[in-house]
Coordinates of C-alpha atoms in Angstrom, one line a residue:
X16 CA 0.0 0.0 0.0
X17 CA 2.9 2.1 0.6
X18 CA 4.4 1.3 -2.3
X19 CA 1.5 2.4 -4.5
X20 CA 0.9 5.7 -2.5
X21 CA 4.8 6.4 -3.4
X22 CA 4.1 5.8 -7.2
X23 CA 0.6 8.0 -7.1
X24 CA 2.8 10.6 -5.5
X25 CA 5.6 10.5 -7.9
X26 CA 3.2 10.3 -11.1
X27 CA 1.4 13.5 -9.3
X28 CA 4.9 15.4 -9.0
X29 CA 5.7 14.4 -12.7
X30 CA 2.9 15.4 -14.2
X31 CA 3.0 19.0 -12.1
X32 CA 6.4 19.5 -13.6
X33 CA 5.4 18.2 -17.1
X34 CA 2.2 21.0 -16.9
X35 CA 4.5 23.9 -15.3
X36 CA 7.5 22.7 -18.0
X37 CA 4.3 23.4 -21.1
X38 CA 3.1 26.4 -19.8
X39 CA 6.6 28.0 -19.6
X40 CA 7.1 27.0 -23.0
X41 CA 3.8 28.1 -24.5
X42 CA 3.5 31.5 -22.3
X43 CA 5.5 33.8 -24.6
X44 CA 3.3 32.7 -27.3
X45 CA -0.1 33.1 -25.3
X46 CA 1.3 36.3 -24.8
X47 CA 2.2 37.2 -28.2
X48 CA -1.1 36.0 -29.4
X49 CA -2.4 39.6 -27.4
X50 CA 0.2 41.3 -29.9
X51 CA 2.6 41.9 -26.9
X52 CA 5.9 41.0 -26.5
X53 CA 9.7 42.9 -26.0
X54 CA 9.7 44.4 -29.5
X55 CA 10.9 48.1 -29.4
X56 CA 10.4 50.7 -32.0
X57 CA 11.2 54.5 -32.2
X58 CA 11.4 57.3 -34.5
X59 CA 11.2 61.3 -34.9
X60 CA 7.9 63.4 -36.3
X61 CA 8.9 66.3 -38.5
X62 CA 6.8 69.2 -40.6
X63 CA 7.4 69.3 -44.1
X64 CA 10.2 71.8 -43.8
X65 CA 12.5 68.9 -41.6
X66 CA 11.5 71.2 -37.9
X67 CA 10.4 68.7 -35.1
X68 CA 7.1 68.6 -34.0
X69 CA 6.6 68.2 -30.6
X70 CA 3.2 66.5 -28.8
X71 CA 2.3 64.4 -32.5
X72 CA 0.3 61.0 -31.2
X73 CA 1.8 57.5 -32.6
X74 CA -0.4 55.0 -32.3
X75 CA 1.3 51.1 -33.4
X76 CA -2.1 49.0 -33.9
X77 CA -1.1 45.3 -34.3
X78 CA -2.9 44.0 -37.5
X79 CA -3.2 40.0 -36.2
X80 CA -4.6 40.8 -33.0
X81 CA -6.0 44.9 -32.8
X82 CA -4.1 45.8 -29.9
X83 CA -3.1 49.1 -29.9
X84 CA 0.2 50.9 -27.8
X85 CA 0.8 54.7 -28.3
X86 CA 3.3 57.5 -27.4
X87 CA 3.3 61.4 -28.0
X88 CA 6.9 63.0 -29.2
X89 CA 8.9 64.9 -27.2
X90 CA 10.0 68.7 -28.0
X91 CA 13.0 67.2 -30.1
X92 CA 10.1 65.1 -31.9
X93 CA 11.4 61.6 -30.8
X94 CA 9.1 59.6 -29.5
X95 CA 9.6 55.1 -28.8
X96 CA 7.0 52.6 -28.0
X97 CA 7.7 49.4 -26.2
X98 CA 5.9 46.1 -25.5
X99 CA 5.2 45.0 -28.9
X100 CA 5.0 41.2 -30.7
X101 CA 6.1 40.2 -33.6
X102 CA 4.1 40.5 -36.6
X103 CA 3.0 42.9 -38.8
X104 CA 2.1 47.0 -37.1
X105 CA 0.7 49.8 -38.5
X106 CA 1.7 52.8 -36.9
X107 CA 0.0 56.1 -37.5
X108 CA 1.4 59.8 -36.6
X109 CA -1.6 62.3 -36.3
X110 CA -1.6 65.7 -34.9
X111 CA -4.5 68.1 -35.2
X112 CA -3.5 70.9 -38.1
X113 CA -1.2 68.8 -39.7
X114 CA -2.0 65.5 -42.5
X115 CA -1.8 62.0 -40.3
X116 CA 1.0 59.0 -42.2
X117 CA 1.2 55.9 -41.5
X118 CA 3.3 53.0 -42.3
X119 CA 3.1 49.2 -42.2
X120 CA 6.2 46.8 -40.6
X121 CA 7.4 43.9 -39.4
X122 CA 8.0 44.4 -36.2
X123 CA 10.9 42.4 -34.9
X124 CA 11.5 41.3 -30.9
X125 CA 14.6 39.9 -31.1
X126 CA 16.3 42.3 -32.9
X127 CA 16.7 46.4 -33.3
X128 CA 14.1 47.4 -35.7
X129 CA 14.6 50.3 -37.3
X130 CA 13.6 54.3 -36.7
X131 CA 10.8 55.5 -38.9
X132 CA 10.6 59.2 -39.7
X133 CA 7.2 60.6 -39.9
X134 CA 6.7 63.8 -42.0
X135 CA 3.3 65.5 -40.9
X136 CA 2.0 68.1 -43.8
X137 CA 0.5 71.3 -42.1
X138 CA -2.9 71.8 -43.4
X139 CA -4.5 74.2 -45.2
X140 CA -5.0 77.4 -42.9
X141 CA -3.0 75.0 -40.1
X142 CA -0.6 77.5 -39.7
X143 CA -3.0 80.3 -38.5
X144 CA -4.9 77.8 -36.6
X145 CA -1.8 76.3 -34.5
X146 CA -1.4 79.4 -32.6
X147 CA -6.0 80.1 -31.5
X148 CA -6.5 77.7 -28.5
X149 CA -9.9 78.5 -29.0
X150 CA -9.8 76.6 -32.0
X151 CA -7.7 73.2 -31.0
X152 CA -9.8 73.1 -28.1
X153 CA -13.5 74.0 -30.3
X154 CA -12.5 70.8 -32.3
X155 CA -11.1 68.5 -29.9
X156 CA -14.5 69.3 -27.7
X157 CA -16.4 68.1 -31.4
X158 CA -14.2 64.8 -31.5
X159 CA -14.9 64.2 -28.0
X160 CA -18.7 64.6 -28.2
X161 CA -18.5 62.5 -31.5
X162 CA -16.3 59.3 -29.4
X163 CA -18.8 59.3 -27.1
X164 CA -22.0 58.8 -29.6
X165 CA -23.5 62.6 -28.9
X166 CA -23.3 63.1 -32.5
X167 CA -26.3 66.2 -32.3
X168 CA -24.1 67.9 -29.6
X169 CA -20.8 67.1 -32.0
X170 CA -22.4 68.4 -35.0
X171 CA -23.2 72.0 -33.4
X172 CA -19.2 72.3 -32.0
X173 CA -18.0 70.8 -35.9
X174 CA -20.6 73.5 -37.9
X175 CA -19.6 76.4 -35.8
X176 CA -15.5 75.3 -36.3
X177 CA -16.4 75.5 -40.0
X178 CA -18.5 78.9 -40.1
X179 CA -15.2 80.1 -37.9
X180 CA -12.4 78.2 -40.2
X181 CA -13.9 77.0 -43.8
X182 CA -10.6 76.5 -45.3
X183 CA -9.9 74.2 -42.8
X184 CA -12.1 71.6 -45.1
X185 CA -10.9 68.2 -43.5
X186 CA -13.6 69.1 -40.4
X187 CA -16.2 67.8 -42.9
X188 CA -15.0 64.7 -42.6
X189 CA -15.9 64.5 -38.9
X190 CA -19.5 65.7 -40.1
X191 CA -19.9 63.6 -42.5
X192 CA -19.1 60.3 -40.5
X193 CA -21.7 61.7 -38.0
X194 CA -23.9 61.8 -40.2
X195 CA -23.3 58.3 -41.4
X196 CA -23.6 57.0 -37.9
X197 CA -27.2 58.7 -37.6
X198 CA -28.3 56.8 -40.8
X199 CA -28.6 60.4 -43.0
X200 CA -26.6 59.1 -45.7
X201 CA -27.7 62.1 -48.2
X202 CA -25.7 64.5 -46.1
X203 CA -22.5 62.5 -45.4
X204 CA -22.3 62.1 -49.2
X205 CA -22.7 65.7 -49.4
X206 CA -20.0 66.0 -46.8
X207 CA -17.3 63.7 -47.9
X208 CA -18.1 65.1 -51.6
X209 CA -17.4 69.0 -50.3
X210 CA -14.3 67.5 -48.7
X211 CA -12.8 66.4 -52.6
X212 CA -14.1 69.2 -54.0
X213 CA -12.1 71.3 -51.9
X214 CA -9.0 69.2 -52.3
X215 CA -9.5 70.1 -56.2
X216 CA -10.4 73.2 -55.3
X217 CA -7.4 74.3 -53.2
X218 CA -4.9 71.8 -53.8
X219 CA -5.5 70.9 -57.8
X220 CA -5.5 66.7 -57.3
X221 CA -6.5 64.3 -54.5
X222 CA -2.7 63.2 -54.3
X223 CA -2.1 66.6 -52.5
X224 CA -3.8 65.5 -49.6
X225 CA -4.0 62.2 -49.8
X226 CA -5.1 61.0 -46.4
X227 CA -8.5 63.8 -47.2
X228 CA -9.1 61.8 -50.1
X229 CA -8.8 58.6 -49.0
X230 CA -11.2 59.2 -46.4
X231 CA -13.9 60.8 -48.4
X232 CA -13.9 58.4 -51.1
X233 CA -14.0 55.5 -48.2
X234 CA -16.9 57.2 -46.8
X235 CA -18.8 57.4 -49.9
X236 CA -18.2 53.9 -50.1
X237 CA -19.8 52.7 -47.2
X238 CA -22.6 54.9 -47.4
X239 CA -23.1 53.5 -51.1
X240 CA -23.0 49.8 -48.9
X241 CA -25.2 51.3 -46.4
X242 CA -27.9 51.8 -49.2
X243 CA -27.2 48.4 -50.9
X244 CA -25.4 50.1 -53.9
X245 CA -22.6 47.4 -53.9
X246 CA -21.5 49.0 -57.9
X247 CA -21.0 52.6 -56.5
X248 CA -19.3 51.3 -53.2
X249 CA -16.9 49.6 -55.2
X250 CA -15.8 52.7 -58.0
X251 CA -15.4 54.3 -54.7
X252 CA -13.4 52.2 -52.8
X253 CA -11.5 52.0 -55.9
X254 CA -10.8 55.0 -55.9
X255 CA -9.2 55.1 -52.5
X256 CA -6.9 52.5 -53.0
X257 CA -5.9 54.4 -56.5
X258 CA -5.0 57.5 -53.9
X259 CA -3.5 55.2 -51.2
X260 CA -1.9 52.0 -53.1
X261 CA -0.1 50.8 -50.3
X262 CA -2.8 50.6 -48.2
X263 CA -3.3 47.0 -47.7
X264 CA -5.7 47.2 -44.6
X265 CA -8.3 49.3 -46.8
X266 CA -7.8 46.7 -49.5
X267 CA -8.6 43.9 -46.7
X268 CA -11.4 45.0 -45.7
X269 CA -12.8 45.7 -48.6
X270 CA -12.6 42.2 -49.8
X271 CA -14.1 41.4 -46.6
X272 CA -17.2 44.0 -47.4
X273 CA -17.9 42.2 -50.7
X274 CA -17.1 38.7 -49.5
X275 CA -19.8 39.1 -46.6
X276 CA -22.3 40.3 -49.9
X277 CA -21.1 37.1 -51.6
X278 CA -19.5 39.1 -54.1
X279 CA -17.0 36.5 -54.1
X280 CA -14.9 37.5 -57.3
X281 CA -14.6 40.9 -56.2
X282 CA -13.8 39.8 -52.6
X283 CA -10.7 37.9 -54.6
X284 CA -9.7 41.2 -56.2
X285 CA -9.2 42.8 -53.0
X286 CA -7.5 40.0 -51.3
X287 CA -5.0 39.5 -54.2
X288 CA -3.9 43.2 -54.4
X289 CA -3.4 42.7 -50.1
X290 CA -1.6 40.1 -50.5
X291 CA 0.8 42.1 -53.0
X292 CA 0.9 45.2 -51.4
X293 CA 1.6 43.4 -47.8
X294 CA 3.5 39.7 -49.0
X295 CA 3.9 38.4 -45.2
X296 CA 0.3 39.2 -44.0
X297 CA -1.3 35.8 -42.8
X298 CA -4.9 36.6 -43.4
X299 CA -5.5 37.7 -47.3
X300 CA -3.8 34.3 -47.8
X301 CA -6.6 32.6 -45.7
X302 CA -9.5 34.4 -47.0
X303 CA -8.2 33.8 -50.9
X304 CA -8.7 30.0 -49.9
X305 CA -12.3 30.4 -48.3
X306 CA -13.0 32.4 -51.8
X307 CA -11.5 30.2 -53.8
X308 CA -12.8 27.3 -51.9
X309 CA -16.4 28.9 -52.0
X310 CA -15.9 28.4 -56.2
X311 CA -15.1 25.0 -55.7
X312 CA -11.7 25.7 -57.3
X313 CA -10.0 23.5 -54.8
X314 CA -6.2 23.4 -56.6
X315 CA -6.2 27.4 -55.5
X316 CA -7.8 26.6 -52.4
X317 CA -4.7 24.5 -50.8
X318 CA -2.6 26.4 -52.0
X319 CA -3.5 29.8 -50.7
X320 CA -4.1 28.0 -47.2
X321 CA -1.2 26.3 -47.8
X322 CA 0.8 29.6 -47.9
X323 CA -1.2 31.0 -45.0
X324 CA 0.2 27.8 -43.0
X325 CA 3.4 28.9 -44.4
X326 CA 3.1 32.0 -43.1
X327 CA 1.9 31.4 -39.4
X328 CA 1.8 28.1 -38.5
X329 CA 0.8 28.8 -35.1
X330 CA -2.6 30.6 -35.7
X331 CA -5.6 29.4 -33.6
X332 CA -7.1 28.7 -37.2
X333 CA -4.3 26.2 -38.5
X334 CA -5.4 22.9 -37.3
X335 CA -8.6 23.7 -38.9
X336 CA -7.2 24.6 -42.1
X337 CA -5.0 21.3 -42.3
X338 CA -7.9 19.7 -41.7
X339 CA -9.5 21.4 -44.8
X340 CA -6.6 21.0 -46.8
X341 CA -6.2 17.1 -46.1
X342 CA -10.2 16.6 -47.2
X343 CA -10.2 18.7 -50.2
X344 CA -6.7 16.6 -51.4
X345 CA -9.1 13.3 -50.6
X346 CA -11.4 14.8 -53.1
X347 CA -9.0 15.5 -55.6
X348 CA -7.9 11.7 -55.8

C-alpha cells in the first residue's frame, strides 16, 4: 500500500512538472497571441520643412490581434514605443492641423528594428490655426462629443469650427461620418463630396492630400454599402486604393465587405492586391482559400491556405485549415 501511494505521488509530481515545463514554454506565445511582446520601435515626427514637432500621437495598432500601444513625441520630436509582438504593425502619426502618415512593418523582438521618420503636412489654414487655442480646443471638444456617440451635440461644435475656419475643409469629414452614424446618408455624401471638391479646389488633385481623399472616397463607399449600392461602393473604394496603393488594410477589408455580400470575385480582387501590397500578412492568404474554396476551385484553395500555414503556423485557425486541406486533397484523388 505504501508502495502504491509512493508511485501516485511521484506520477502527481511528474505530471505537475510536465504541466509547469508546457506552460513556460507556451507562455511567450499566449502572450504574443495579445500582440505583446519585447519588441521596441522608435522614431522622430517632422513638418514638411525637416522642424520637429513636438506633442504628434503614434499610435502602433497590431494587424493580427487589434491591440493598440501609443506614445506622444517629445519637444525634439522623438518619440519610442515598447511592448510589442512580432508580426505585422501599423503605426500612425496624427496631430490636429497637420496630414496623419502611417506605415506598415514587421516588427521584430529579437532584434533592433529600425527608426521610422514621420513627416506630418500642415494643413491648409493649419498654420494660423496652431497658434488660436480657441480653435484646437473647439475641435477637440467636437471629437470628444463624436467618441462618445452625442453626434447632435458634435455636430453644433464641428458646424460652428467650419463657419469660424472654412478652409480648414478636413472638419467635414468629422460631419460627415456623424452623419453616417445617424443613418442620414444624403448629407454624409454631401460631406465627404465637399471634402474632394475642396482638395481640387485648393490643392488641384487628391494626391495633394491624400489621407483627405482617402477618407472621403472611403466614406462614400460605405454609405453607397449602407444603401445596398454594392456597384458605386466599389468605384469608390476604388478610388481610394488608386489614392492610397499601399494601403493594404483598406484593401482587406474591402474584400471582406464584398465577401460578406457574396461578391466572391470581387472579394478575390481585393485579397489579391493585399496580399501584393503586404507579401507576409497571414490573413489575405486565408481568406483567398475560403473564396477560392467557395468556387469550388479546390487546386487554388490548398494552395492559398497552404501559404497562409506557411506563413503562421501557429494561428488558432491552422489545425482547422489542415484539416480542410487534407479533405479537399481526398477529393481531388
Amino acid at each position: 500500500m505504501k508502495n502504491l501511494k509512493k508511485i501516485l505521488i511521484n506520477i502527481f509530481c511528474l505530471s505537475l512538472f510536465i504541466f509547469i515545463l508546457i506552460f513556460f514554454t507556451i507562455s511567450p506565445y499566449l502572450f504574443s497571441q495579445a500582440g505583446l511582446g519585447k519588441g521596441r520601435i522608435s522614431g522622430i515626427v517632422v513638418d514638411d520643412t525637416g522642424n520637429p514637432i513636438e506633442g504628434a500621437l503614434i499610435v502602433a495598432q497590431s494587424i493580427e490581434h487589434q491591440t493598440k500601444l501609443d506614445a506622444k513625441s517629445e519637444k525634439d520630436g522623438s518619440w519610442a514605443i515598447g511592448g510589442l509582438g512580432s508580426g505585422i504593425w501599423r503605426i500612425t502619426a496624427t496631430k490636429n492641423g497637420y496630414t496623419s502618415s502611417f506605415i506598415e512593418m514587421n516588427v521584430h523582438q529579437l532584434r533592433q528594428n529600425p527608426p521610422i521618420t514621420f513627416t506630418l503636412k500642415k494643413l491648409p489654414g493649419a498654420i494660423a490655426l496652431q497658434g488660436d487655442k480657441e480653435a484646437f480646443d473647439m475641435f477637440d471638444k467636437g471629437s470628444k462629443l463624436q467618441q462618445e456617440k452625442r453626434y447632435d451635440e458634435s455636430l453644433e461644435v464641428f458646424q460652428e469650427f467650419s463657419f469660424k475656419f472654412p478652409e480648414i475643409y478636413q472638419v467635414h469629414l468629422n460631419v460627415g461620418s456623424i452623419y453616417m452614424e445617424k443613418g442620414e446618408l444624403e448629407k454624409a455624401c454631401q460631406e465627404f463630396q465637399y471634402v474632394l471638391n475642396k482638395i481640387k479646389e485648393t490643392q488641384g488633385e487628391y494626391k495633394k492630400d491624400e489621407e483627405a481623399a482617402r477618407r472621403a472616397f472611403t466614406g462614400l463607399g460605405e454609405c453607397a454599402l449602407k444603401k445596398g449600392d454594392l456597384d458605386e461602393a466599389q468605384k469608390n473604394f476604388s478610388k481610394a486604393l488608386e489614392i492610397s496603393p499601399k494601403d493594404s488594410i483598406l484593401a482587406y477589408n474591402v474584400g471582406e465587405i464584398f465577401f460578406s455580400h457574396s461578391k466572391v470575385d470581387e472579394a478575390i480582387k481585393y485579397f489579391d492586391l493585399a496580399t501584393k501590397i503586404k507579401k507576409e500578412w497571414p490573413k489575405p492568404y486565408l481568406k483567398l482559400g475560403y473564396c477560392h474554396l467557395n468556387k469550388a476551385d479546390f487546386e487554388k484553395s490548398i494552395e492559398f491556405f497552404k501559404k497562409f500555414l506557411e506563413l503562421d503556423p501557429q494561428n488558432p485557425e491552422a489545425q482547422n485549415i489542415r484539416s480542410i486541406i487534407a479533405q479537399l486533397e481526398k477529393m481531388k484523388k
